[in-house]
Amino acid sequence: MIILITGASHTGKTLLAQRMLEKYKYSYISIDHIKMGLIRSGNTDLTPEDDDKLTDYLWPIVREMIKTAIENDQNLIVEGCYIPYDWRKDFDDEYLLSIRFICLALSDAYIDTHFDDIKDHASDIESRIDDSYCTIDMIKETNRTYIEGFKKSGETITLIEDDYEKVILALLQD
């Protein structure tokens, strides 16, 4: 089984992936780690700010890693922002049967009510060196973009509207 977790920045993708790793004992890959390895090693001239270009650059690599894991009957959690909205087109039905897709998103109301909590928990799993770019407006805008993009592609969105922990626990039970 492949668990593919995506969503906007600060939605708790990494936290969910960590909890799934602890529960299921599946291997875990962070697309951000792949991104930074390629950037720091000089294998690309892209920067961490090149989001759209990074999706185009990283997805073919991640896609083929997922296919290889499925072909080898391996379980894997893949987490990160760089998953295209139309990701399903890259997999035959036999592969899709082995992929569980999760897109986390925060509602505007949740962001308004819990922005301080969002900032306070931003480094729960990974240390964020500079989180100064994180504003209420940025979080709202990126969440809306993910919601609209994945909905247009027919994906189900896990929308967090009031109780974050309850939503995460429900995802762990599925």
PDB file of C-alpha atoms in Angstrom, residues 11-87:
ATOM      1  CA  THR A  11      -1.594  21.587   7.160  1.00  0.00           C
ATOM      2  CA  GLY A  12       0.134  18.821   9.109  1.00  0.00           C
ATOM      3  CA  LYS A  13       1.205  16.519   6.274  1.00  0.00           C
ATOM      4  CA  THR A  14       4.465  15.628   7.989  1.00  0.00           C
ATOM      5  CA  LEU A  15       2.757  15.069  11.337  1.00  0.00           C
ATOM      6  CA  LEU A  16       0.233  12.712   9.723  1.00  0.00           C
ATOM      7  CA  ALA A  17       3.012  10.873   7.882  1.00  0.00           C
ATOM      8  CA  GLN A  18       4.961  10.477  11.132  1.00  0.00           C
ATOM      9  CA  ARG A  19       1.925   9.113  12.962  1.00  0.00           C
ATOM     10  CA  MET A  20       1.214   6.699  10.108  1.00  0.00           C
ATOM     11  CA  LEU A  21       4.835   5.560  10.165  1.00  0.00           C
ATOM     12  CA  GLU A  22       4.501   4.867  13.891  1.00  0.00           C
ATOM     13  CA  LYS A  23       1.179   3.044  13.494  1.00  0.00           C
ATOM     14  CA  TYR A  24       1.745   1.036  10.305  1.00  0.00           C
ATOM     15  CA  LYS A  25       5.567   0.756  10.374  1.00  0.00           C
ATOM     16  CA  TYR A  26       5.669   1.731   6.665  1.00  0.00           C
ATOM     17  CA  SER A  27       8.736   3.367   5.197  1.00  0.00           C
ATOM     18  CA  TYR A  28       8.356   7.112   4.782  1.00  0.00           C
ATOM     19  CA  ILE A  29       9.640   9.517   2.125  1.00  0.00           C
ATOM     20  CA  SER A  30       9.422  13.285   2.317  1.00  0.00           C
ATOM     21  CA  ILE A  31       9.327  14.934  -1.099  1.00  0.00           C
ATOM     22  CA  ASP A  32      10.868  17.990   0.609  1.00  0.00           C
ATOM     23  CA  HIS A  33      13.923  15.890   1.494  1.00  0.00           C
ATOM     24  CA  ILE A  34      14.295  14.791  -2.114  1.00  0.00           C
ATOM     25  CA  LYS A  35      13.890  18.428  -3.209  1.00  0.00           C
ATOM     26  CA  MET A  36      16.531  19.735  -0.838  1.00  0.00           C
ATOM     27  CA  GLY A  37      18.932  16.909  -1.680  1.00  0.00           C
ATOM     28  CA  LEU A  38      18.701  17.745  -5.371  1.00  0.00           C
ATOM     29  CA  ILE A  39      19.013  21.494  -4.741  1.00  0.00           C
ATOM     30  CA  ARG A  40      21.894  21.273  -2.252  1.00  0.00           C
ATOM     31  CA  SER A  41      23.797  18.758  -4.377  1.00  0.00           C
ATOM     32  CA  GLY A  42      23.647  21.070  -7.377  1.00  0.00           C
ATOM     33  CA  ASN A  43      21.608  18.620  -9.459  1.00  0.00           C
ATOM     34  CA  THR A  44      19.159  21.425 -10.257  1.00  0.00           C
ATOM     35  CA  ASP A  45      19.257  25.199 -10.475  1.00  0.00           C
ATOM     36  CA  LEU A  46      15.762  25.394  -8.991  1.00  0.00           C
ATOM     37  CA  THR A  47      15.297  26.965  -5.560  1.00  0.00           C
ATOM     38  CA  PRO A  48      12.855  26.142  -2.748  1.00  0.00           C
ATOM     39  CA  GLU A  49      10.703  29.065  -3.956  1.00  0.00           C
ATOM     40  CA  ASP A  50      10.148  27.533  -7.438  1.00  0.00           C
ATOM     41  CA  ASP A  51       7.029  25.585  -6.418  1.00  0.00           C
ATOM     42  CA  ASP A  52       5.416  24.985  -9.830  1.00  0.00           C
ATOM     43  CA  LYS A  53       8.711  24.147 -11.495  1.00  0.00           C
ATOM     44  CA  LEU A  54       9.604  21.860  -8.586  1.00  0.00           C
ATOM     45  CA  THR A  55       6.378  19.905  -9.025  1.00  0.00           C
ATOM     46  CA  ASP A  56       7.209  19.361 -12.712  1.00  0.00           C
ATOM     47  CA  TYR A  57      10.786  18.396 -11.810  1.00  0.00           C
ATOM     48  CA  LEU A  58      10.114  16.178  -8.783  1.00  0.00           C
ATOM     49  CA  TRP A  59       6.894  14.397  -9.713  1.00  0.00           C
ATOM     50  CA  PRO A  60       8.401  12.120 -12.415  1.00  0.00           C
ATOM     51  CA  ILE A  61      10.976  10.926  -9.866  1.00  0.00           C
ATOM     52  CA  VAL A  62       8.417  10.423  -7.089  1.00  0.00           C
ATOM     53  CA  ARG A  63       5.940   8.772  -9.495  1.00  0.00           C
ATOM     54  CA  GLU A  64       8.508   6.170 -10.542  1.00  0.00           C
ATOM     55  CA  MET A  65       9.509   5.529  -6.916  1.00  0.00           C
ATOM     56  CA  ILE A  66       5.832   4.835  -6.146  1.00  0.00           C
ATOM     57  CA  LYS A  67       5.538   2.451  -9.116  1.00  0.00           C
ATOM     58  CA  THR A  68       8.691   0.625  -8.039  1.00  0.00           C
ATOM     59  CA  ALA A  69       7.389   0.220  -4.485  1.00  0.00           C
ATOM     60  CA  ILE A  70       4.062  -1.154  -5.765  1.00  0.00           C
ATOM     61  CA  GLU A  71       5.809  -3.546  -8.179  1.00  0.00           C
ATOM     62  CA  ASN A  72       7.917  -4.831  -5.282  1.00  0.00           C
ATOM     63  CA  ASP A  73       4.856  -5.166  -3.007  1.00  0.00           C
ATOM     64  CA  GLN A  74       6.330  -2.653  -0.561  1.00  0.00           C
ATOM     65  CA  ASN A  75       4.404  -0.306   1.701  1.00  0.00           C
ATOM     66  CA  LEU A  76       5.376   3.341   1.569  1.00  0.00           C
ATOM     67  CA  ILE A  77       4.220   6.713   2.858  1.00  0.00           C
ATOM     68  CA  VAL A  78       5.003   9.582   0.467  1.00  0.00           C
ATOM     69  CA  GLU A  79       4.408  13.083   1.810  1.00  0.00           C
ATOM     70  CA  GLY A  80       4.796  16.511   0.292  1.00  0.00           C
ATOM     71  CA  CYS A  81       3.442  19.489  -1.579  1.00  0.00           C
ATOM     72  CA  TYR A  82       4.810  18.588  -5.001  1.00  0.00           C
ATOM     73  CA  ILE A  83       2.037  16.306  -6.239  1.00  0.00           C
ATOM     74  CA  PRO A  84       0.190  17.482  -9.351  1.00  0.00           C
ATOM     75  CA  TYR A  85      -3.584  17.791  -9.274  1.00  0.00           C
ATOM     76  CA  ASP A  86      -3.913  15.270 -12.104  1.00  0.00           C
ATOM     77  CA  TRP A  87      -1.523  12.736 -10.577  1.00  0.00           C
TER      78      TRP A  87
END
